[in-house]
mmCIF file of C-alpha atoms in Angstrom:
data_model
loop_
_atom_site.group_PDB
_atom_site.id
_atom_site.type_symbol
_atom_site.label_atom_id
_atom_site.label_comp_id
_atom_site.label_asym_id
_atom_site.label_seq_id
_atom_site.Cartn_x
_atom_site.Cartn_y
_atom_site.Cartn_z
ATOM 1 C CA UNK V 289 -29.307 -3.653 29.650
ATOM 2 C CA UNK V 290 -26.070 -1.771 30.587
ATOM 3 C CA UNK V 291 -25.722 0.877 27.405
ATOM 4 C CA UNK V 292 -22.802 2.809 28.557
ATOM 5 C CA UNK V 293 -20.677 1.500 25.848
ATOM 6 C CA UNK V 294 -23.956 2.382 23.430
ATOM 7 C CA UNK V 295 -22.512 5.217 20.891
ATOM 8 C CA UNK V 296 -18.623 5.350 21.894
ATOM 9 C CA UNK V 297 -16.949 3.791 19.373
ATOM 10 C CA UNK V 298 -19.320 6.185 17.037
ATOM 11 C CA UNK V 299 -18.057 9.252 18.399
ATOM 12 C CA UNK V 300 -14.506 8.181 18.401
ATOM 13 C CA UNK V 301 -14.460 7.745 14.890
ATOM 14 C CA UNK V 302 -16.322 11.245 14.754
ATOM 15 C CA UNK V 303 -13.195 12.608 16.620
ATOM 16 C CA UNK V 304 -10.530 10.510 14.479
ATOM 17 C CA UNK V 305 -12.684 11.073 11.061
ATOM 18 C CA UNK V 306 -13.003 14.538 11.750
ATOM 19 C CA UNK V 307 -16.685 15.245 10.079
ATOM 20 C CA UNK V 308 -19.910 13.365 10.187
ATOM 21 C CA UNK V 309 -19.559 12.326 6.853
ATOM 22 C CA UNK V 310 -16.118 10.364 6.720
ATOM 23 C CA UNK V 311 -17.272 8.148 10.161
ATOM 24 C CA UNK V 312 -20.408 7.980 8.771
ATOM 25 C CA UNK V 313 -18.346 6.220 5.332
ATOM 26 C CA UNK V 314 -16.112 4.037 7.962
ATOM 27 C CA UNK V 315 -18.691 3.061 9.711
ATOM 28 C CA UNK V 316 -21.292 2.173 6.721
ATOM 29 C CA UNK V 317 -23.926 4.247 8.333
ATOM 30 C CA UNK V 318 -25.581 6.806 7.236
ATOM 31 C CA UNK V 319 -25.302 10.710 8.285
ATOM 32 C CA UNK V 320 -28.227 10.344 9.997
ATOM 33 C CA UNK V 321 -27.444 7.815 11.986
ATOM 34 C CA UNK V 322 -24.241 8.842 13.311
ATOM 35 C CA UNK V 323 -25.680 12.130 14.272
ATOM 36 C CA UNK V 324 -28.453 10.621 16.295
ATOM 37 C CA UNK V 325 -25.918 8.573 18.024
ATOM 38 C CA UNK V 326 -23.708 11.173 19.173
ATOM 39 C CA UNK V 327 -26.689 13.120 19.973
ATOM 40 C CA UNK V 328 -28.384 10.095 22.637
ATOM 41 C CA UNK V 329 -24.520 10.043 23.586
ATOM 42 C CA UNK V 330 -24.586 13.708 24.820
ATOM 43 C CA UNK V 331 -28.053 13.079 26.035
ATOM 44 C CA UNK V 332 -27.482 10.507 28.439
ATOM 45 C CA UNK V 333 -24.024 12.259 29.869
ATOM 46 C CA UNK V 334 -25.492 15.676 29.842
ATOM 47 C CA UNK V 335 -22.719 17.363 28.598
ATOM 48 C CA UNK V 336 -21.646 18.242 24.870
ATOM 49 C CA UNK V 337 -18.923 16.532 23.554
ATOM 50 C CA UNK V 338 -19.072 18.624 20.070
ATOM 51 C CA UNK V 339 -18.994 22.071 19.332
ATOM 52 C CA UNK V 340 -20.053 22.088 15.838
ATOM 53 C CA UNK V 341 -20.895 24.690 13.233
ATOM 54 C CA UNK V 342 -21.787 24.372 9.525
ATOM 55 C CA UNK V 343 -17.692 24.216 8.747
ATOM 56 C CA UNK V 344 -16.306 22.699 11.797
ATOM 57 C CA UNK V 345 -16.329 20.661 14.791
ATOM 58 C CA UNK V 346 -14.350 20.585 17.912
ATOM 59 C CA UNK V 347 -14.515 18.937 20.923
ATOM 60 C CA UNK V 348 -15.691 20.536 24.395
ATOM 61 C CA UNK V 349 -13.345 20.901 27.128
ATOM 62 C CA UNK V 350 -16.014 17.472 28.580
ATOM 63 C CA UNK V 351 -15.293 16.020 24.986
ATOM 64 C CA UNK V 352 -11.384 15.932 25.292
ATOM 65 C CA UNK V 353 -11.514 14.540 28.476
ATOM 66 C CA UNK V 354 -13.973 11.835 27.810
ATOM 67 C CA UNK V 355 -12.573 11.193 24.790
ATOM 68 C CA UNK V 356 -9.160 10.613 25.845
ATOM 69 C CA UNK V 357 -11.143 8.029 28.167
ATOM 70 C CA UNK V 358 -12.631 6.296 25.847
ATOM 71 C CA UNK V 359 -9.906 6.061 23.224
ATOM 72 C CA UNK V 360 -7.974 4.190 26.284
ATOM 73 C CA UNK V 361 -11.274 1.609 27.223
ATOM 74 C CA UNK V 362 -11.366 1.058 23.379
ATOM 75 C CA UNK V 363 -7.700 0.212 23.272
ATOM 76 C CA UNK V 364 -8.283 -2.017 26.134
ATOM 77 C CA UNK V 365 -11.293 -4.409 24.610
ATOM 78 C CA UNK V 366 -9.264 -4.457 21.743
ATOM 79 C CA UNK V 367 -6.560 -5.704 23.512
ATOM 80 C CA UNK V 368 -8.639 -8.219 25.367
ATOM 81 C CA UNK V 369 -10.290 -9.105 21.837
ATOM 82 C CA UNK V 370 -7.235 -9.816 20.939
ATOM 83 C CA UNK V 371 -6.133 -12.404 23.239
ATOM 84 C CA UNK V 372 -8.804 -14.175 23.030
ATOM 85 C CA UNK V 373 -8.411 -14.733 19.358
ATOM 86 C CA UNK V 374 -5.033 -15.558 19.662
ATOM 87 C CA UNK V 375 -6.562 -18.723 21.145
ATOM 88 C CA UNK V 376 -7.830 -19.146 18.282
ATOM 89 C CA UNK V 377 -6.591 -21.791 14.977
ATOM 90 C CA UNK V 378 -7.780 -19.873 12.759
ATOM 91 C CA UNK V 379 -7.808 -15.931 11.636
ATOM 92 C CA UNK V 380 -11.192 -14.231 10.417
ATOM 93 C CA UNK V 381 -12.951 -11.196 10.048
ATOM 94 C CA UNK V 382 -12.357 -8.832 6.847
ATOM 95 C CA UNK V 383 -8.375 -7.612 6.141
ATOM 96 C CA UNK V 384 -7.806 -4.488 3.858
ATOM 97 C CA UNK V 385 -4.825 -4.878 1.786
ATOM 98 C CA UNK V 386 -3.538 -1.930 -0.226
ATOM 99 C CA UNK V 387 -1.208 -3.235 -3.215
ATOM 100 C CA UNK V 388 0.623 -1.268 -5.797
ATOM 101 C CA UNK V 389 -0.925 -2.498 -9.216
ATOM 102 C CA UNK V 390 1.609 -4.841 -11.173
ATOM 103 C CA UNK V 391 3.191 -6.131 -7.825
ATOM 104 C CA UNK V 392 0.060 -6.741 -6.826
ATOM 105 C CA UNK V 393 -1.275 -8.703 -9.480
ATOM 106 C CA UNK V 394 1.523 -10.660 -9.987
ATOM 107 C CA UNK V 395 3.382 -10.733 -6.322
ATOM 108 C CA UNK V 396 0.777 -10.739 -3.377
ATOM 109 C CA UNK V 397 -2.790 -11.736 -5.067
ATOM 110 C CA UNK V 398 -1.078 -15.037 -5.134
ATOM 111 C CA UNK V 399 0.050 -14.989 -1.915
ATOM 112 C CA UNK V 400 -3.262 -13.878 -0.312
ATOM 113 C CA UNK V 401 -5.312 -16.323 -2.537
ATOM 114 C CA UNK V 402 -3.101 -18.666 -0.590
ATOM 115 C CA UNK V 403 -4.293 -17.038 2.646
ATOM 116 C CA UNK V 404 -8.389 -17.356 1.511
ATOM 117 C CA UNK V 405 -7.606 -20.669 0.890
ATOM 118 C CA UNK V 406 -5.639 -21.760 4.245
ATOM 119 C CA UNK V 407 -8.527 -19.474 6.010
ATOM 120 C CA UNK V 408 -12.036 -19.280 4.637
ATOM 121 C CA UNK V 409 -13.467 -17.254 7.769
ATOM 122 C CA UNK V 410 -10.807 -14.729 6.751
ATOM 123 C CA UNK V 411 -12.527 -12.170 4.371
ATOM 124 C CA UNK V 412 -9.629 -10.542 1.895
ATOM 125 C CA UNK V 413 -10.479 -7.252 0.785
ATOM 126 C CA UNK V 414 -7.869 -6.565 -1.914
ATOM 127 C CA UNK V 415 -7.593 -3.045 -3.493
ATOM 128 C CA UNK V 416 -4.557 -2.196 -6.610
ATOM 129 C CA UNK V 417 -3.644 1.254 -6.927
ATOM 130 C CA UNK V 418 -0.159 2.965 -6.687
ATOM 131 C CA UNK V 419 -1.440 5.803 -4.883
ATOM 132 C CA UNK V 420 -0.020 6.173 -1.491
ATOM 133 C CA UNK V 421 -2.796 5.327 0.373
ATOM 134 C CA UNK V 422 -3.842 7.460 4.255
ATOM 135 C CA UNK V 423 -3.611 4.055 5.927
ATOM 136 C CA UNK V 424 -5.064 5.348 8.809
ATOM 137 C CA UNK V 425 -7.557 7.543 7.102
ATOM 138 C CA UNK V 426 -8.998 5.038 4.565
ATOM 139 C CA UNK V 427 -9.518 2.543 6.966
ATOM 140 C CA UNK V 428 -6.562 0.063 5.771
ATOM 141 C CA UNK V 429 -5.366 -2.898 7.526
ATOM 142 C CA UNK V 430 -2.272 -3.971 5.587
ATOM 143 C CA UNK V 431 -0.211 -2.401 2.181
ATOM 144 C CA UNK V 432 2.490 -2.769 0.672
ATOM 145 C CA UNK V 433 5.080 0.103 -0.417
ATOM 146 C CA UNK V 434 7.642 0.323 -2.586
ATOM 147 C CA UNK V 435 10.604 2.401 -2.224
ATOM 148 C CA UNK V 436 11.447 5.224 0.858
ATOM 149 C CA UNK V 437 9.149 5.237 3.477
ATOM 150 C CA UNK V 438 7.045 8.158 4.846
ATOM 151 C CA UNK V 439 8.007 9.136 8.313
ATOM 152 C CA UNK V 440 5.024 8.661 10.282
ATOM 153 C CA UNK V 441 4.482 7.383 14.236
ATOM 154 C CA UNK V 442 1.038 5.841 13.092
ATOM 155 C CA UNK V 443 2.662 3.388 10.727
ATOM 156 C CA UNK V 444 4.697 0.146 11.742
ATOM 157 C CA UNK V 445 6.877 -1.976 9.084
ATOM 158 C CA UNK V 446 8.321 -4.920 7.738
ATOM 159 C CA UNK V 447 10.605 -4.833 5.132
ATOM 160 C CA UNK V 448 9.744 -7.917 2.435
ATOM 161 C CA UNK V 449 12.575 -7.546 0.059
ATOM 162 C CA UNK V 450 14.666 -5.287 -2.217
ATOM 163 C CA UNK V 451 13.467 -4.262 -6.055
ATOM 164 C CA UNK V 452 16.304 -3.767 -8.548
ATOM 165 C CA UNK V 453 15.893 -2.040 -12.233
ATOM 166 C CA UNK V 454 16.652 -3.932 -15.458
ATOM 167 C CA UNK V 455 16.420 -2.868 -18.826
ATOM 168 C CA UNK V 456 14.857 -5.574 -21.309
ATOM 169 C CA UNK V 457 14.113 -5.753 -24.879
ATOM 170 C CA UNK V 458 12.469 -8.320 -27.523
ATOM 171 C CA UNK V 459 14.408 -10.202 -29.388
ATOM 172 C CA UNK V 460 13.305 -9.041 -32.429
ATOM 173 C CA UNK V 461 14.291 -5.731 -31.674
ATOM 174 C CA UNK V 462 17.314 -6.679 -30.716
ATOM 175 C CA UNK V 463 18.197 -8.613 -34.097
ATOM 176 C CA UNK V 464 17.196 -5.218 -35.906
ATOM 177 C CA UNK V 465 18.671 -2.685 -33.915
ATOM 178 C CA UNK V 466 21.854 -4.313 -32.017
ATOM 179 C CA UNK V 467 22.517 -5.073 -28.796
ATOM 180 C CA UNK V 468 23.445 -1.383 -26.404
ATOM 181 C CA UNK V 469 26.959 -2.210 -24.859
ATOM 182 C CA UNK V 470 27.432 1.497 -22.882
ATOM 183 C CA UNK V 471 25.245 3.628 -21.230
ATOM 184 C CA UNK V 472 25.732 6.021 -24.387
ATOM 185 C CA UNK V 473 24.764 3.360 -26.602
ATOM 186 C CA UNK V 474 21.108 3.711 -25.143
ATOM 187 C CA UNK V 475 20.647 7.284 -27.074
ATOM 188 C CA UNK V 476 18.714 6.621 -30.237
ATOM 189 C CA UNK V 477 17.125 3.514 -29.411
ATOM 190 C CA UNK V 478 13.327 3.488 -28.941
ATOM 191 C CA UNK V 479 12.261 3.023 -26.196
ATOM 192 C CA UNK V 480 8.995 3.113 -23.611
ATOM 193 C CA UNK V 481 9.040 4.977 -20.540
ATOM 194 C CA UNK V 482 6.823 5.127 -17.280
ATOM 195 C CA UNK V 483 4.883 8.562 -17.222
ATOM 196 C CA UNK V 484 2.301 9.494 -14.537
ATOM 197 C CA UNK V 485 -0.133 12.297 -15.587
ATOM 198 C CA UNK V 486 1.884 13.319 -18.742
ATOM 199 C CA UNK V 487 5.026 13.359 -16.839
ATOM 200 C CA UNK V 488 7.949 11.015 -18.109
ATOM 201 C CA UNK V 489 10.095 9.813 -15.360
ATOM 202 C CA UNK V 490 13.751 10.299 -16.753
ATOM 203 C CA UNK V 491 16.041 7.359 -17.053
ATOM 204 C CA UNK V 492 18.643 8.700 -14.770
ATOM 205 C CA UNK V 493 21.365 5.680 -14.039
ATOM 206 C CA UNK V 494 24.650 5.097 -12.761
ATOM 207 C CA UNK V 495 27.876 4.407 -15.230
ATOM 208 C CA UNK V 496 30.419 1.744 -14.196
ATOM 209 C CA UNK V 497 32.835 4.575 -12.564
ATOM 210 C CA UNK V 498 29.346 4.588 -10.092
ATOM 211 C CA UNK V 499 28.401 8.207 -11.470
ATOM 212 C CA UNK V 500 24.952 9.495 -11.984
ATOM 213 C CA UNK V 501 24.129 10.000 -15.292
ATOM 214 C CA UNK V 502 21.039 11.151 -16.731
ATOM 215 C CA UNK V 503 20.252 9.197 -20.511
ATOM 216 C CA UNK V 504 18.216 11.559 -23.003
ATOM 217 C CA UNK V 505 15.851 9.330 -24.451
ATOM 218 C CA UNK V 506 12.804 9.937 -26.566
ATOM 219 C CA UNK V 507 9.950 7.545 -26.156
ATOM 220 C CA UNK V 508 7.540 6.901 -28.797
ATOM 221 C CA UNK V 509 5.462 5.100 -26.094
ATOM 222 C CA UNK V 510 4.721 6.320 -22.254
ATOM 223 C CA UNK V 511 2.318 4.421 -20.027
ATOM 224 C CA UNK V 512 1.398 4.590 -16.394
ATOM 225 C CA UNK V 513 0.938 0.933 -16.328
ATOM 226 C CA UNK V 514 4.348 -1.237 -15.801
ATOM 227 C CA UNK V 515 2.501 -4.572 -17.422
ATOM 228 C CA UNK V 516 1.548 -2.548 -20.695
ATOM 229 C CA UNK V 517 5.063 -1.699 -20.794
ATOM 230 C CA UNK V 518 6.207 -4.881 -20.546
ATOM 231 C CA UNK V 519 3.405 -5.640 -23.145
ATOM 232 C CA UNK V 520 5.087 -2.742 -25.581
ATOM 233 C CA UNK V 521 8.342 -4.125 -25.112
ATOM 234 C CA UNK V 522 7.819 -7.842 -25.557
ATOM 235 C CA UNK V 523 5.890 -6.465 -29.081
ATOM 236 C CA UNK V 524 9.059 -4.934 -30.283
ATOM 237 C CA UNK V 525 9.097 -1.169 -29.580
ATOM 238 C CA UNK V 526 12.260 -0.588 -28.027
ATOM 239 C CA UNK V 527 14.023 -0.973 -24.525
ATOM 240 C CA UNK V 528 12.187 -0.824 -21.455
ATOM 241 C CA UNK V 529 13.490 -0.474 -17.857
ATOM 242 C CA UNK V 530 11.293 -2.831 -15.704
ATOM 243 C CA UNK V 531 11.708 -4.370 -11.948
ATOM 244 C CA UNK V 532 13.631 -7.166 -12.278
ATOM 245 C CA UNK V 533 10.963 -9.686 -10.677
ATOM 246 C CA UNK V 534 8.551 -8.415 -13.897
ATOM 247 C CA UNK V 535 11.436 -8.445 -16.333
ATOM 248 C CA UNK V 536 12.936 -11.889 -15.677
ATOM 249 C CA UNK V 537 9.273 -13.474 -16.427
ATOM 250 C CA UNK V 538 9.741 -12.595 -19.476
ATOM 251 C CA UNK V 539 13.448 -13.357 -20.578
ATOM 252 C CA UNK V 540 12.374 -17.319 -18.889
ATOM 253 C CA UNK V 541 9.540 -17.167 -21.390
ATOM 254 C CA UNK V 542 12.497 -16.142 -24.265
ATOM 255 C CA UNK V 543 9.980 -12.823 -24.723
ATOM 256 C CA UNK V 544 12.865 -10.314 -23.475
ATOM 257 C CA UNK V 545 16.341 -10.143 -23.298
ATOM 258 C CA UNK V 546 18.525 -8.752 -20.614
ATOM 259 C CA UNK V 547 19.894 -5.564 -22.666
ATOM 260 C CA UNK V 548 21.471 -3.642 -19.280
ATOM 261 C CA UNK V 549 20.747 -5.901 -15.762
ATOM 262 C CA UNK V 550 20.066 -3.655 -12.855
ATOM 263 C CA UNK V 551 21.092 -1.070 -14.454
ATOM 264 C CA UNK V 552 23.157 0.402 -11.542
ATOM 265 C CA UNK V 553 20.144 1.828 -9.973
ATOM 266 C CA UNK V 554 19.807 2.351 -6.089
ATOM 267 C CA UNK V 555 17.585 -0.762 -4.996
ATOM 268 C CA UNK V 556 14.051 -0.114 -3.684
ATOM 269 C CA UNK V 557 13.166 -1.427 -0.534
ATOM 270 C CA UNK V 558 9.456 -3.372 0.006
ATOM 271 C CA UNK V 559 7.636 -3.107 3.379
ATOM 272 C CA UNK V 560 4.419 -4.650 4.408
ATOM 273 C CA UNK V 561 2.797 -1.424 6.728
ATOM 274 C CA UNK V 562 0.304 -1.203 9.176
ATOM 275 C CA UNK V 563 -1.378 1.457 11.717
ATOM 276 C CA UNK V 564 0.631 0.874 15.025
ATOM 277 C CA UNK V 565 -1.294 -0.981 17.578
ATOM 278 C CA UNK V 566 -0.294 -2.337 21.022
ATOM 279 C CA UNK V 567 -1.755 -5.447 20.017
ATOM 280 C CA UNK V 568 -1.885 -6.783 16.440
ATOM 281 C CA UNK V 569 -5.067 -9.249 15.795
ATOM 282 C CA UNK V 570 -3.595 -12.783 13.660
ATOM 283 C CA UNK V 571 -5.493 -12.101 10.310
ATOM 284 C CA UNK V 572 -3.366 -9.051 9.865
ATOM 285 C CA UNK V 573 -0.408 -11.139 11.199
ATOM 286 C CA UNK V 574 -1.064 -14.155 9.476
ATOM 287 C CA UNK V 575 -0.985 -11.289 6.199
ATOM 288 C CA UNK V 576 2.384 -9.829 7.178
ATOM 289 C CA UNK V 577 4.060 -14.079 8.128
ATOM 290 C CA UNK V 578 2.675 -15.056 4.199
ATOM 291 C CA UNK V 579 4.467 -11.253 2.877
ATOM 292 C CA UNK V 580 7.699 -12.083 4.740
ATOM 293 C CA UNK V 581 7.767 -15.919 3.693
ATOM 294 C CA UNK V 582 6.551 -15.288 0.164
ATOM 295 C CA UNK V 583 7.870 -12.301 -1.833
ATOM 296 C CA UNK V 584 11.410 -13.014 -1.606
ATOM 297 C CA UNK V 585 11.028 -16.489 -3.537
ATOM 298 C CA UNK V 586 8.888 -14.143 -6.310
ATOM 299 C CA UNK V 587 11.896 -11.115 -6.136
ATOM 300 C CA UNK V 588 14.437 -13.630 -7.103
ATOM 301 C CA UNK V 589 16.298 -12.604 -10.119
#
């Protein structure tokens, strides 16, 4: 058996990973096992590709080189992988989508449980978190962002749609406290405000001159969690502002009402992203076709 191709991919991911330990977590390996791969690797070239210590590793002069090398064969199967499963019906193999958590929940797990469905070789692996996730490093196929994109030349995008900013209240609420007709109106009302690690994010808007203005408000309530807001709010305690594709749920259900709409905000752009490749394989294209077709029906307002 030819085993020239025995222990590349391995120590390209050493390379990309940059330790033992991370390729060895992409890979689902152990330490061990990497190590002894890279090691036969170096064996049957008789050269070393690694120059490691108990803090580092760098490649050899021999390592660039034949890394380099292999990074372009690996780019090549790929590529040949991937035309033959573009002859394919149907997309498989495990995606890795990265979703924010409430536009997750309530935009794209519909949207890929309509995937799983339409493919049932295709393996969804869906993860919620509004950290900005190291595509690249955490071995993502797919996520969606929203608002200004990171420059980066390892990342690709499509954008999916545009958020706006309401602000929405209970009824009840409403009926005790009066409906806020200015901008100025909003100080004194209670109200519930987005905070991330004991940090309130200010509720900085624009008047109807189109001016910036920061409103001073006071929240009883602050939650890193947009659908506990929206829980707060439809409960009674005071004005929230909320994305208009969570907030208009709500006001159809007769839970909220519309106390400021969009609130004069800049709009926040949402792209589907994705490590650049020469050639994209069709489950995470059939991802991004369902994102582009999909979330602008759910972002209507």
């Amino acid at each position: 058996m030819d085993d020239r191709l025995d222990g590349i991919a391995t120590f390209v991911q050493v390379v990309d990973a940059g330790s033992f330990a991370l390729a060895a977590e992409r890979l689902s390996l152990t330490r061990s096992a990497v190590g002894k791969a890279i090691a036969r690797l170096e064996a049957r070239l008789g050269v070393r590709l690694l120059q490691r210590t108990t803090r580092s590793q760098n490649l050899t002069d021999d390592g660039q080189v034949y890394y380099d090398s292999c990074v372009r064969a690996l780019a090549e199967l790929d590529a040949a992988h991937t035309v033959l499963e573009g002859g394919r019906m149907e997309p498989r193999g495990r995606l890795r989508v990265s979703v924010p958590i409430s536009f997750g929940h309530l935009c794209v797990a519909p949207l890929m449980l309509a995937l799983a469905r339409q493919y049932p070789s295709l393996k969804i692996d869906l993860s919620f978190t509004d950290r900005r996730v190291d595509l690249v490093e955490e071995g993502i196929d797919l996520a969606v962002r929203i608002g200004p994109l990171s420059d980066s030349a390892t990342l690709a995008a499509r954008k999916l749609g545009v958020q706006y900013t309401g602000i929405g209240a209970a009824p009840s609420y409403i009926a005790e406290h009066g409906m806020p007709d200015h901008l100025d109106d909003l100080v004194g009302h209670a109200s519930i405000s987005y905070s991330v690690a004991g940090v309130t994010s200010p509720w900085d808007m624009r008047d109807d001159d189109g001016y910036a203005r920061r409103i001073e408000m006071d929240p009883q309530l602050s939650m890193d969690d947009l659908q506990a807001i929206t829980a707060a709010a439809v409960a009674g305690f005071g004005l929230a502002r909320l994305p208009t594709w969570l907030l208009a749920r709500h006001v159809k259900r007769g839970e909220l009402v519309v106390v400021k709409g969009r609130c004069r905000l800049p709009p926040l752009e949402i792209h589907a992203v994705w490590p650049k490749t020469r050639y994209m394989p069709s489950k995470i294209r059939c991802a991004i076709d369902a994102l582009v077709a999909g979330v602008p029906g759910l972002l209507a307002d």
